């Protein structure tokens, strides 16, 4: 009989086990991992560099990065947040560095540093790490001689018994099914953190172009006409979602922080729309349509003899300007003096209300997560204990928490793991 069994040898599983073992060295702890390797996602995370956390040390600001879990994680972040993560690794000889956007990585720029740390700690603390141990059945233990009811776990080769059970199984559908069978409600899983597929002349042939923009999401049917003119009726429609930040044009469509944020906050909504919708991009976020139009009229006065294409009129990347000018029906040789009001309106609309049809999504290779998991209402966030099942806890992505990219998803795993460990060691 183990005191604690943790199902899942990922980020949350190891962090939980290490903290329990440090707080209560006498407890017999095992991690059951279905794969032949542990910490698989840590290995590939952050492009192989592992973005362990984010340099956001205020819990109130930190929670704002969680489309699901914002309310629930506020209390736990007061107990354990990014600063504690930094201290945990530093105490183990791993220095972290902060990049300009706040992401934190090991100085080695290698996720193997983090993996080695966890494996060494598990070894030092006597944690049993049982690989090739996919849990296929979970049954309550009815031991008449013992006051504490525990759990019996079945794997392909063995059965194990434990008093306390921790689910750190990430986004594993089979485990969610089992949990449903045991009485938990599971929010259905949909992808979060993805990029938008878009084939459109205005963004074609210019991969790598990145610029700050405002982006709004609309239902397909609400914005169904081709934009050659600014449509007043559309402008008044309220967007379903909006975001701002750098937008990166890729071979397939659009990526960058502003798009990833939409994919996270809109994970369920965009899934419901089968990833077919329209976006409206303001490539000149400091200007409205009217502001951009006045600006273009002024430029026309000042630069009358110059060609539109060659004038660096507004603050958008040159290659994007060329595409937007072409999309407005302006030829290479057209001069500002040739522009009538109607054409200037079309150009102002392309710059500030550029409508693009999104058709599908692509995986964001640096990081992706699943929205969905154990219903947050069924977890006590003081302890991360199940409100439905006795002696059962959750940590990491198994619960319905996920974050935008930047190290926040791991922070959820570290915080959950720490909270579970504290609760178990106090019980
Ligand atoms: C490509 C990629 C890059 C990422 N990069 C980052 C990043 O840089 N920063 C960041 O914050 N987040 C990143 N993430 C997200 C982050 O990896 C996850 O949020 C995090 O790994 C969740 O940890 P976890 O322990 O809850 O789940 P996981 O890491 O998924 O671990 C769950 C473990 O449970 C095991 N398991 C599942 N079912 C069973 C079973 N029945 N029996 C036994 N074992 C089982 C699995 O094999 C797995 O090892 C990335 C994700 C991906 C996919």
mmCIF file of N, CA, C and O in Angstrom, residues 327-387:
data_model
loop_
_atom_site.group_PDB
_atom_site.id
_atom_site.type_symbol
_atom_site.label_atom_id
_atom_site.label_comp_id
_atom_site.label_asym_id
_atom_site.label_seq_id
_atom_site.Cartn_x
_atom_site.Cartn_y
_atom_site.Cartn_z
ATOM 1 N N UNK A 327 -4.897 45.746 -53.078
ATOM 2 C CA UNK A 327 -6.263 45.283 -52.781
ATOM 3 C C UNK A 327 -7.278 46.413 -52.913
ATOM 4 O O UNK A 327 -8.461 46.176 -53.107
ATOM 5 N N UNK A 328 -6.808 47.657 -52.825
ATOM 6 C CA UNK A 328 -7.718 48.803 -52.947
ATOM 7 C C UNK A 328 -7.920 49.198 -54.410
ATOM 8 O O UNK A 328 -8.599 50.192 -54.702
ATOM 9 N N UNK A 329 -7.310 48.437 -55.299
ATOM 10 C CA UNK A 329 -7.481 48.700 -56.727
ATOM 11 C C UNK A 329 -6.594 49.820 -57.238
ATOM 12 O O UNK A 329 -6.876 50.416 -58.281
ATOM 13 N N UNK A 330 -5.532 50.115 -56.497
ATOM 14 C CA UNK A 330 -4.617 51.193 -56.911
ATOM 15 C C UNK A 330 -3.458 50.548 -57.671
ATOM 16 O O UNK A 330 -2.849 49.594 -57.173
ATOM 17 N N UNK A 331 -3.155 51.069 -58.845
ATOM 18 C CA UNK A 331 -2.090 50.440 -59.649
ATOM 19 C C UNK A 331 -0.720 50.967 -59.218
ATOM 20 O O UNK A 331 -0.620 51.969 -58.500
ATOM 21 N N UNK A 332 0.317 50.298 -59.714
ATOM 22 C CA UNK A 332 1.689 50.656 -59.348
ATOM 23 C C UNK A 332 2.038 52.096 -59.711
ATOM 24 O O UNK A 332 2.863 52.723 -59.067
ATOM 25 N N UNK A 333 1.412 52.581 -60.793
ATOM 26 C CA UNK A 333 1.803 53.905 -61.287
ATOM 27 C C UNK A 333 0.868 55.025 -60.810
ATOM 28 O O UNK A 333 1.148 56.204 -61.035
ATOM 29 N N UNK A 334 -0.213 54.650 -60.154
ATOM 30 C CA UNK A 334 -1.165 55.686 -59.690
ATOM 31 C C UNK A 334 -0.502 56.636 -58.701
ATOM 32 O O UNK A 334 0.191 56.202 -57.779
ATOM 33 N N UNK A 335 -0.748 57.935 -58.933
ATOM 34 C CA UNK A 335 -0.192 58.949 -58.030
ATOM 35 C C UNK A 335 -1.276 59.397 -57.041
ATOM 36 O O UNK A 335 -2.470 59.189 -57.268
ATOM 37 N N UNK A 336 -0.830 60.018 -55.960
ATOM 38 C CA UNK A 336 -1.788 60.495 -54.950
ATOM 39 C C UNK A 336 -2.799 61.445 -55.591
ATOM 40 O O UNK A 336 -3.976 61.431 -55.245
ATOM 41 N N UNK A 337 -2.314 62.244 -56.531
ATOM 42 C CA UNK A 337 -3.216 63.212 -57.176
ATOM 43 C C UNK A 337 -4.368 62.521 -57.908
ATOM 44 O O UNK A 337 -5.453 63.085 -58.071
ATOM 45 N N UNK A 338 -4.156 61.236 -58.330
ATOM 46 C CA UNK A 338 -5.209 60.489 -59.054
ATOM 47 C C UNK A 338 -6.285 59.922 -58.117
ATOM 48 O O UNK A 338 -7.282 59.376 -58.574
ATOM 49 N N UNK A 339 -6.041 59.987 -56.826
ATOM 50 C CA UNK A 339 -6.953 59.325 -55.872
ATOM 51 C C UNK A 339 -8.214 60.165 -55.647
ATOM 52 O O UNK A 339 -8.120 61.297 -55.175
ATOM 53 N N UNK A 340 -9.382 59.600 -55.957
ATOM 54 C CA UNK A 340 -10.606 60.305 -55.576
ATOM 55 C C UNK A 340 -11.040 59.842 -54.185
ATOM 56 O O UNK A 340 -10.455 58.916 -53.610
ATOM 57 N N UNK A 341 -12.043 60.478 -53.650
ATOM 58 C CA UNK A 341 -12.481 60.170 -52.276
ATOM 59 C C UNK A 341 -12.871 58.717 -52.085
ATOM 60 O O UNK A 341 -12.607 58.115 -51.055
ATOM 61 N N UNK A 342 -13.508 58.163 -53.107
ATOM 62 C CA UNK A 342 -13.972 56.785 -52.988
ATOM 63 C C UNK A 342 -12.779 55.824 -52.813
ATOM 64 O O UNK A 342 -12.787 54.942 -51.959
ATOM 65 N N UNK A 343 -11.746 56.041 -53.601
ATOM 66 C CA UNK A 343 -10.574 55.146 -53.490
ATOM 67 C C UNK A 343 -9.883 55.339 -52.137
ATOM 68 O O UNK A 343 -9.457 54.376 -51.508
ATOM 69 N N UNK A 344 -9.828 56.596 -51.710
ATOM 70 C CA UNK A 344 -9.203 56.838 -50.406
ATOM 71 C C UNK A 344 -10.000 56.151 -49.295
ATOM 72 O O UNK A 344 -9.431 55.632 -48.332
ATOM 73 N N UNK A 345 -11.313 56.102 -49.455
ATOM 74 C CA UNK A 345 -12.162 55.408 -48.464
ATOM 75 C C UNK A 345 -11.862 53.909 -48.454
ATOM 76 O O UNK A 345 -11.784 53.282 -47.405
ATOM 77 N N UNK A 346 -11.705 53.367 -49.663
ATOM 78 C CA UNK A 346 -11.407 51.929 -49.748
ATOM 79 C C UNK A 346 -10.066 51.638 -49.077
ATOM 80 O O UNK A 346 -9.943 50.695 -48.294
ATOM 81 N N UNK A 347 -9.078 52.491 -49.343
ATOM 82 C CA UNK A 347 -7.759 52.280 -48.740
ATOM 83 C C UNK A 347 -7.819 52.450 -47.219
ATOM 84 O O UNK A 347 -7.245 51.640 -46.464
ATOM 85 N N UNK A 348 -8.561 53.451 -46.770
ATOM 86 C CA UNK A 348 -8.700 53.651 -45.316
ATOM 87 C C UNK A 348 -9.377 52.441 -44.678
ATOM 88 O O UNK A 348 -9.024 52.019 -43.567
ATOM 89 N N UNK A 349 -10.340 51.849 -45.390
ATOM 90 C CA UNK A 349 -11.027 50.656 -44.866
ATOM 91 C C UNK A 349 -10.079 49.468 -44.821
ATOM 92 O O UNK A 349 -10.078 48.695 -43.860
ATOM 93 N N UNK A 350 -9.259 49.320 -45.859
ATOM 94 C CA UNK A 350 -8.289 48.207 -45.853
ATOM 95 C C UNK A 350 -7.305 48.357 -44.691
ATOM 96 O O UNK A 350 -6.871 47.382 -44.106
ATOM 97 N N UNK A 351 -6.959 49.597 -44.382
ATOM 98 C CA UNK A 351 -5.982 49.828 -43.312
ATOM 99 C C UNK A 351 -6.582 49.648 -41.921
ATOM 100 O O UNK A 351 -5.910 49.177 -41.005
ATOM 101 N N UNK A 352 -7.846 50.014 -41.757
ATOM 102 C CA UNK A 352 -8.404 50.026 -40.397
ATOM 103 C C UNK A 352 -9.516 49.011 -40.167
ATOM 104 O O UNK A 352 -9.860 48.730 -39.029
ATOM 105 N N UNK A 353 -10.105 48.487 -41.243
ATOM 106 C CA UNK A 353 -11.224 47.540 -41.077
ATOM 107 C C UNK A 353 -11.069 46.404 -42.076
ATOM 108 O O UNK A 353 -11.999 46.047 -42.797
ATOM 109 N N UNK A 354 -9.889 45.851 -42.115
ATOM 110 C CA UNK A 354 -9.547 44.840 -43.116
ATOM 111 C C UNK A 354 -10.197 43.503 -42.729
ATOM 112 O O UNK A 354 -9.837 42.897 -41.723
ATOM 113 N N UNK A 355 -11.169 43.074 -43.499
ATOM 114 C CA UNK A 355 -11.885 41.842 -43.150
ATOM 115 C C UNK A 355 -11.264 40.635 -43.830
ATOM 116 O O UNK A 355 -11.057 40.632 -45.043
ATOM 117 N N UNK A 356 -10.974 39.628 -43.032
ATOM 118 C CA UNK A 356 -10.348 38.417 -43.566
ATOM 119 C C UNK A 356 -11.172 37.208 -43.145
ATOM 120 O O UNK A 356 -11.659 37.137 -42.012
ATOM 121 N N UNK A 357 -11.288 36.285 -44.072
ATOM 122 C CA UNK A 357 -12.077 35.075 -43.797
ATOM 123 C C UNK A 357 -11.146 34.005 -43.240
ATOM 124 O O UNK A 357 -10.141 33.661 -43.880
ATOM 125 N N UNK A 358 -11.467 33.503 -42.070
ATOM 126 C CA UNK A 358 -10.646 32.450 -41.460
ATOM 127 C C UNK A 358 -11.291 31.103 -41.764
ATOM 128 O O UNK A 358 -12.498 30.923 -41.577
ATOM 129 N N UNK A 359 -10.464 30.185 -42.222
ATOM 130 C CA UNK A 359 -10.985 28.865 -42.566
ATOM 131 C C UNK A 359 -10.058 27.808 -41.967
ATOM 132 O O UNK A 359 -9.121 27.348 -42.602
ATOM 133 N N UNK A 360 -10.300 27.471 -40.723
ATOM 134 C CA UNK A 360 -9.503 26.435 -40.053
ATOM 135 C C UNK A 360 -8.405 27.000 -39.183
ATOM 136 O O UNK A 360 -8.215 28.222 -39.103
ATOM 137 N N UNK A 361 -7.710 26.067 -38.531
ATOM 138 C CA UNK A 361 -6.651 26.483 -37.600
ATOM 139 C C UNK A 361 -5.424 25.603 -37.796
ATOM 140 O O UNK A 361 -5.518 24.531 -38.398
ATOM 141 N N UNK A 362 -4.284 26.067 -37.289
ATOM 142 C CA UNK A 362 -3.060 25.257 -37.303
ATOM 143 C C UNK A 362 -2.480 25.238 -35.906
ATOM 144 O O UNK A 362 -2.745 26.138 -35.096
ATOM 145 N N UNK A 363 -1.682 24.212 -35.644
ATOM 146 C CA UNK A 363 -1.067 24.079 -34.322
ATOM 147 C C UNK A 363 0.020 25.127 -34.152
ATOM 148 O O UNK A 363 0.831 25.338 -35.051
ATOM 149 N N UNK A 364 0.020 25.743 -32.993
ATOM 150 C CA UNK A 364 1.108 26.659 -32.638
ATOM 151 C C UNK A 364 2.200 25.779 -32.021
ATOM 152 O O UNK A 364 2.010 25.192 -30.961
ATOM 153 N N UNK A 365 3.321 25.674 -32.702
ATOM 154 C CA UNK A 365 4.282 24.624 -32.337
ATOM 155 C C UNK A 365 4.994 24.861 -31.009
ATOM 156 O O UNK A 365 5.428 23.932 -30.350
ATOM 157 N N UNK A 366 5.104 26.121 -30.608
ATOM 158 C CA UNK A 366 5.842 26.419 -29.368
ATOM 159 C C UNK A 366 5.111 25.912 -28.132
ATOM 160 O O UNK A 366 5.727 25.552 -27.142
ATOM 161 N N UNK A 367 3.782 25.945 -28.185
ATOM 162 C CA UNK A 367 3.007 25.568 -27.001
ATOM 163 C C UNK A 367 1.553 25.373 -27.403
ATOM 164 O O UNK A 367 1.005 26.196 -28.125
ATOM 165 N N UNK A 368 0.951 24.285 -26.963
ATOM 166 C CA UNK A 368 -0.498 24.213 -27.120
ATOM 167 C C UNK A 368 -1.102 23.436 -25.969
ATOM 168 O O UNK A 368 -0.458 22.590 -25.365
ATOM 169 N N UNK A 369 -2.323 23.761 -25.678
ATOM 170 C CA UNK A 369 -3.005 23.149 -24.533
ATOM 171 C C UNK A 369 -4.454 22.871 -24.896
ATOM 172 O O UNK A 369 -4.918 23.250 -25.965
ATOM 173 N N UNK A 370 -5.127 22.215 -23.971
ATOM 174 C CA UNK A 370 -6.527 21.890 -24.180
ATOM 175 C C UNK A 370 -7.373 22.631 -23.159
ATOM 176 O O UNK A 370 -7.043 22.632 -21.978
ATOM 177 N N UNK A 371 -8.418 23.257 -23.662
ATOM 178 C CA UNK A 371 -9.399 23.840 -22.747
ATOM 179 C C UNK A 371 -10.387 22.738 -22.417
ATOM 180 O O UNK A 371 -10.839 22.035 -23.309
ATOM 181 N N UNK A 372 -10.713 22.573 -21.148
ATOM 182 C CA UNK A 372 -11.617 21.503 -20.745
ATOM 183 C C UNK A 372 -10.992 20.722 -19.603
ATOM 184 O O UNK A 372 -9.830 20.925 -19.258
ATOM 185 N N UNK A 373 -11.787 19.837 -19.025
ATOM 186 C CA UNK A 373 -11.276 19.033 -17.922
ATOM 187 C C UNK A 373 -12.237 19.030 -16.752
ATOM 188 O O UNK A 373 -13.411 19.414 -16.896
ATOM 189 N N UNK A 374 -11.733 18.623 -15.601
ATOM 190 C CA UNK A 374 -12.591 18.476 -14.425
ATOM 191 C C UNK A 374 -13.222 19.840 -14.091
ATOM 192 O O UNK A 374 -12.529 20.857 -13.993
ATOM 193 N N UNK A 375 -14.537 19.820 -13.944
ATOM 194 C CA UNK A 375 -15.305 21.029 -13.649
ATOM 195 C C UNK A 375 -14.754 21.716 -12.389
ATOM 196 O O UNK A 375 -14.611 21.088 -11.336
ATOM 197 N N UNK A 376 -14.474 23.011 -12.531
ATOM 198 C CA UNK A 376 -13.822 23.736 -11.429
ATOM 199 C C UNK A 376 -14.704 23.819 -10.188
ATOM 200 O O UNK A 376 -14.196 23.939 -9.072
ATOM 201 N N UNK A 377 -16.002 23.727 -10.384
ATOM 202 C CA UNK A 377 -16.912 23.806 -9.225
ATOM 203 C C UNK A 377 -16.765 22.578 -8.322
ATOM 204 O O UNK A 377 -17.201 22.585 -7.184
ATOM 205 N N UNK A 378 -16.188 21.514 -8.865
ATOM 206 C CA UNK A 378 -16.086 20.264 -8.095
ATOM 207 C C UNK A 378 -14.732 20.099 -7.418
ATOM 208 O O UNK A 378 -14.381 19.013 -6.984
ATOM 209 N N UNK A 379 -13.962 21.191 -7.373
ATOM 210 C CA UNK A 379 -12.637 21.143 -6.740
ATOM 211 C C UNK A 379 -12.577 22.204 -5.644
ATOM 212 O O UNK A 379 -13.008 23.341 -5.849
ATOM 213 N N UNK A 380 -12.016 21.819 -4.500
ATOM 214 C CA UNK A 380 -11.785 22.777 -3.425
ATOM 215 C C UNK A 380 -10.418 23.425 -3.684
ATOM 216 O O UNK A 380 -9.388 22.770 -3.553
ATOM 217 N N UNK A 381 -10.416 24.692 -4.043
ATOM 218 C CA UNK A 381 -9.156 25.319 -4.459
ATOM 219 C C UNK A 381 -8.243 25.715 -3.298
ATOM 220 O O UNK A 381 -7.153 26.224 -3.528
ATOM 221 N N UNK A 382 -8.677 25.425 -2.068
ATOM 222 C CA UNK A 382 -7.748 25.616 -0.942
ATOM 223 C C UNK A 382 -6.788 24.435 -0.884
ATOM 224 O O UNK A 382 -5.676 24.532 -0.380
ATOM 225 N N UNK A 383 -7.260 23.283 -1.396
ATOM 226 C CA UNK A 383 -6.461 22.052 -1.291
ATOM 227 C C UNK A 383 -6.299 21.319 -2.630
ATOM 228 O O UNK A 383 -5.544 20.358 -2.715
ATOM 229 N N UNK A 384 -7.024 21.736 -3.630
ATOM 230 C CA UNK A 384 -7.107 21.041 -4.933
ATOM 231 C C UNK A 384 -7.662 19.611 -4.754
ATOM 232 O O UNK A 384 -7.324 18.701 -5.501
ATOM 233 N N UNK A 385 -8.498 19.467 -3.740
ATOM 234 C CA UNK A 385 -9.106 18.168 -3.451
ATOM 235 C C UNK A 385 -10.462 18.076 -4.159
ATOM 236 O O UNK A 385 -11.158 19.087 -4.316
ATOM 237 N N UNK A 386 -10.809 16.859 -4.543
ATOM 238 C CA UNK A 386 -12.109 16.623 -5.157
ATOM 239 C C UNK A 386 -13.211 16.842 -4.121
ATOM 240 O O UNK A 386 -13.083 16.422 -2.980
ATOM 241 N N UNK A 387 -14.292 17.503 -4.555
ATOM 242 C CA UNK A 387 -15.442 17.636 -3.659
ATOM 243 C C UNK A 387 -16.353 16.419 -3.804
ATOM 244 O O UNK A 387 -17.324 16.271 -3.090
#
